[in-house]
Coordinates of C-alpha atoms in Angstrom, one line a residue:
G270 CA -70.6 114.9 7.4
Y271 CA -67.3 113.9 9.2
T272 CA -64.0 115.7 8.6
P273 CA -62.5 113.1 6.2
Y274 CA -65.3 113.8 3.7
Y275 CA -64.5 117.5 3.7
T276 CA -60.8 116.7 3.4
A277 CA -61.5 114.6 0.2
F278 CA -63.8 117.3 -1.1
F279 CA -61.2 120.1 -0.7
R280 CA -58.5 117.9 -2.2
E281 CA -60.7 117.3 -5.2
M282 CA -61.3 121.1 -5.7
L283 CA -57.5 121.8 -5.4
G284 CA -56.7 119.0 -7.9
H285 CA -59.1 120.4 -10.5
G286 CA -58.2 124.0 -9.9
A287 CA -61.8 124.8 -9.0
W288 CA -60.8 128.0 -7.3
H289 CA -64.3 129.6 -7.3
D290 CA -65.8 126.5 -5.6
L291 CA -62.8 126.3 -3.3
A292 CA -63.3 129.9 -2.1
R293 CA -67.0 129.4 -1.5
E294 CA -66.5 126.2 0.4
W295 CA -63.7 127.6 2.5
R296 CA -66.0 130.4 3.6
G297 CA -68.9 127.9 4.0
L298 CA -67.0 125.8 6.6
K299 CA -68.8 127.9 9.2
N300 CA -71.9 125.7 8.3
A301 CA -70.0 122.5 8.5
P302 CA -69.6 120.0 11.5
T303 CA -65.8 120.5 11.1
G304 CA -63.7 123.6 10.7
K305 CA -60.8 125.1 8.7
K306 CA -58.3 123.7 11.2
G307 CA -59.7 120.2 10.9
V308 CA -59.7 120.2 7.1
L309 CA -56.1 121.5 6.9
K310 CA -55.0 119.0 9.4
G311 CA -56.6 116.2 7.5
M312 CA -55.0 117.2 4.2
L313 CA -51.5 117.5 5.9
I314 CA -51.9 114.1 7.4
G315 CA -52.8 112.7 4.0
V316 CA -49.6 114.1 2.4
L317 CA -47.4 112.9 5.3
K318 CA -48.8 109.4 5.2
K319 CA -48.1 109.2 1.5
H320 CA -44.5 110.5 1.5
L321 CA -43.0 109.7 5.0
P322 CA -40.6 106.8 5.3
R323 CA -42.2 103.6 6.7
S324 CA -40.2 103.8 9.9
V325 CA -41.7 107.2 10.7
K326 CA -45.2 105.9 9.8
Q327 CA -44.6 103.0 12.2
M328 CA -43.7 105.4 15.1
G329 CA -46.7 107.6 14.3
Y330 CA -49.0 104.6 14.3
G331 CA -47.8 103.5 17.7
K332 CA -48.5 106.9 19.2
R333 CA -51.9 107.2 17.5
N334 CA -53.2 103.8 18.5
P335 CA -54.1 103.9 22.3
L336 CA -54.4 100.1 22.3
L337 CA -50.6 99.7 21.8
E338 CA -50.1 101.2 25.3
Y339 CA -51.4 98.0 26.8
I340 CA -49.9 95.4 24.6
S341 CA -47.0 93.4 26.2
P342 CA -43.6 94.9 25.3
E343 CA -42.5 91.7 23.6
L344 CA -45.6 91.3 21.4
K345 CA -45.6 95.0 20.6
Q346 CA -42.1 94.9 19.3
Q347 CA -42.8 91.8 17.3
R348 CA -45.9 93.2 15.7
L349 CA -44.4 96.6 15.0
S350 CA -41.7 94.9 13.1
S351 CA -44.1 92.9 11.0
G352 CA -47.9 93.2 10.9
L353 CA -48.5 96.6 12.2
V354 CA -46.1 98.1 9.8
R355 CA -48.3 97.0 7.0
L356 CA -51.3 98.4 8.7
A357 CA -49.5 101.7 9.2
G358 CA -48.6 101.8 5.5
R359 CA -52.2 101.2 4.3
I360 CA -53.3 104.5 2.9
Y361 CA -56.6 105.4 1.5
D362 CA -55.6 108.0 -1.1
W363 CA -58.9 109.5 -1.9
R364 CA -58.6 112.2 -4.5
S365 CA -62.3 113.1 -4.7
L366 CA -65.4 112.9 -2.5
N367 CA -67.1 110.5 -4.9
Q368 CA -64.1 108.2 -4.9
M369 CA -64.2 108.2 -1.1
L370 CA -67.9 107.5 -1.0
F371 CA -67.5 104.6 -3.5
S372 CA -64.7 103.1 -1.5
L373 CA -66.7 103.3 1.7
M374 CA -69.7 101.7 0.1
S375 CA -67.9 98.9 -1.8
S376 CA -64.9 97.9 0.1
T377 CA -64.4 99.5 3.6
S378 CA -67.0 100.9 5.9
L379 CA -70.3 99.5 4.6
P380 CA -69.2 95.9 4.2
S381 CA -67.9 96.0 7.8
L382 CA -71.0 97.5 9.2
L383 CA -73.2 95.0 7.4
R384 CA -71.1 92.2 8.8
Y385 CA -71.4 93.6 12.4
E386 CA -75.2 93.9 11.9
D387 CA -75.5 90.3 10.6
R388 CA -73.4 88.8 13.4
N389 CA -75.1 90.8 16.1
S390 CA -78.6 90.0 14.9
M391 CA -77.8 86.3 14.5
R392 CA -76.5 86.2 18.0
F393 CA -80.0 87.0 19.3
Q394 CA -81.8 84.8 16.7
I395 CA -83.1 87.9 14.9
E396 CA -83.6 87.6 11.1
S397 CA -83.0 91.3 10.3
R398 CA -83.6 92.9 6.9
T399 CA -81.6 96.0 6.3
P400 CA -82.7 98.4 3.6
F401 CA -80.6 98.2 0.4
A402 CA -80.7 99.5 -3.2
D403 CA -79.9 97.0 -6.0
D404 CA -81.0 99.4 -8.8
R405 CA -77.7 99.7 -10.7
L406 CA -78.9 102.6 -12.8
M407 CA -79.8 104.5 -9.6
I408 CA -76.5 103.8 -8.0
E409 CA -74.6 104.9 -11.1
E410 CA -76.7 108.1 -11.2
V411 CA -76.0 108.9 -7.6
F412 CA -72.2 108.5 -8.1
A413 CA -72.3 110.6 -11.3
I414 CA -73.7 113.6 -9.3
P415 CA -70.8 116.1 -8.9
S416 CA -69.4 116.4 -5.4
V417 CA -70.3 120.1 -5.2
Y418 CA -74.0 119.0 -4.9
K419 CA -73.2 116.7 -2.0
I420 CA -71.4 119.3 0.0
H421 CA -72.3 122.9 -0.8
G422 CA -71.7 126.1 1.2
G423 CA -70.3 123.9 4.0
F424 CA -73.6 122.0 4.3
S425 CA -73.3 118.2 4.0
K426 CA -76.0 116.2 2.1
W427 CA -76.9 119.4 0.3
L428 CA -78.9 117.9 -2.5
L429 CA -80.9 115.8 0.0
R430 CA -81.5 118.9 2.2
E431 CA -82.7 120.9 -0.8
S432 CA -85.1 118.2 -2.0
M433 CA -86.6 118.0 1.5
R434 CA -86.6 121.7 2.2
P435 CA -90.4 122.2 1.8
I436 CA -91.1 119.3 4.3
L437 CA -88.4 119.6 7.0
P438 CA -88.5 122.1 9.8
E439 CA -85.8 124.8 9.3
K440 CA -83.8 123.8 12.4
I441 CA -83.4 120.3 10.8
Y442 CA -82.8 121.5 7.3
K443 CA -80.1 123.9 8.5
R444 CA -78.6 121.6 11.1
Q445 CA -74.8 121.9 11.2
D446 CA -73.6 119.4 13.8
K447 CA -72.9 115.7 13.2
I448 CA -73.5 113.2 15.9
G449 CA -73.6 109.4 15.8
F450 CA -76.3 107.1 17.3
A451 CA -74.3 105.9 20.3
T452 CA -75.1 103.1 22.6
P453 CA -74.5 103.7 26.4
E454 CA -71.4 101.5 26.6
H455 CA -70.1 103.4 29.7
A456 CA -73.3 102.9 31.6
W457 CA -73.1 99.1 30.7
L458 CA -69.4 98.7 31.6
Q459 CA -69.2 100.7 34.8
P460 CA -71.4 98.4 37.0
K461 CA -69.3 95.4 35.9
S462 CA -66.0 97.2 36.1
E463 CA -64.5 95.1 38.9
H464 CA -65.6 91.8 37.3
F465 CA -63.8 92.8 34.0
K466 CA -60.8 93.9 36.0
S467 CA -60.6 90.5 37.6
L468 CA -60.2 88.9 34.2
M469 CA -57.0 90.9 33.6
N470 CA -54.7 88.4 35.3
D471 CA -51.2 87.2 34.8
S472 CA -52.3 84.5 32.4
L473 CA -52.6 87.2 29.8
S474 CA -49.1 88.6 30.2
E475 CA -48.0 86.9 27.0
Y476 CA -50.3 89.3 25.1
L477 CA -51.0 92.2 27.4
D478 CA -49.2 94.5 29.8
V479 CA -51.4 93.3 32.7
A480 CA -49.7 95.3 35.4
K481 CA -50.2 98.6 33.4
I482 CA -53.9 97.7 32.6
R483 CA -54.7 97.0 36.3
R484 CA -52.8 100.1 37.4
E485 CA -54.7 102.3 35.0
W486 CA -58.0 100.5 35.1
G487 CA -60.0 103.3 36.6
N488 CA -58.6 105.8 34.1
L489 CA -59.5 103.4 31.2
I490 CA -63.1 103.2 32.3
E491 CA -63.4 106.9 32.9
K492 CA -61.8 107.8 29.5
Q493 CA -64.1 105.5 27.6
P494 CA -66.9 108.0 26.9
K495 CA -64.4 110.4 25.3
Q496 CA -62.1 107.9 23.6
G497 CA -64.7 105.5 22.5
I498 CA -65.3 101.8 23.3
L499 CA -63.0 100.2 20.8
P500 CA -59.6 100.1 22.7
L501 CA -61.1 98.9 26.0
W502 CA -63.5 96.5 24.2
R503 CA -60.6 94.8 22.4
L504 CA -58.7 94.3 25.7
L505 CA -61.9 92.9 27.2
N506 CA -62.3 90.6 24.2
V507 CA -58.9 89.1 24.7
A508 CA -59.5 88.6 28.5
M509 CA -62.9 87.0 28.0
W510 CA -61.7 84.8 25.2
A511 CA -58.8 83.6 27.5
D512 CA -61.1 83.1 30.4
K513 CA -63.6 81.0 28.3
T514 CA -60.8 79.0 26.8
R515 CA -59.4 78.2 30.3
K516 CA -62.8 77.1 31.6
K517 CA -63.3 74.9 28.5
T518 CA -59.9 73.3 28.9
R519 CA -60.6 72.5 32.6
R520 CA -63.9 70.8 31.7
L521 CA -62.2 68.7 29.1
T522 CA -59.4 67.6 31.4

């Protein structure tokens, strides 16, 4: 349901010259959680990522990743000239919706999510059992279904919607927006904001631009609901790791 799925879908129709399907889906974007502007932007970004020189990709990655604003200048320069260049050059060149779905299931999104689930459940001594399908014939059948039955008339999950049409209320069957199941990170972080800020001290200056983080701390917390937890959470992870390491070192000495 997110924009990249539609980008891959439109790219597939263009590549196969499926003009009738393309025209229908272009009109049908009024039923999608994204719009024409989002699809065009996604396709343009894909083309630019593939053909731009590496130096330009590097600059774009630096501007696109808010975390880099708070990395120490020395470390930032070092990483941009080595590791982050490789990250910026990593392109998922999905030419069809099914290719994208297979990649997400087999090598990118799903393996990462399952790893997070396993580590989080083990942290609290919970032996969780996630639903999974190990029926190879069923999996092959699902991936053999043409993309046009997965997105149709702008509606995502179209085949699933149609199969459940007699059962679902119309407002669910025709629902157009796409939202995630978010946890209230902002509500959790805000009461402990000053504690987390105190962890951002000069001992981290080798890795982080501590002065900038402390100066913009209020803004970082307030922007979190809109930007997402990841940039702030990674900064906090570094700070908490360093704090724990220092305490352990003091105990040992």
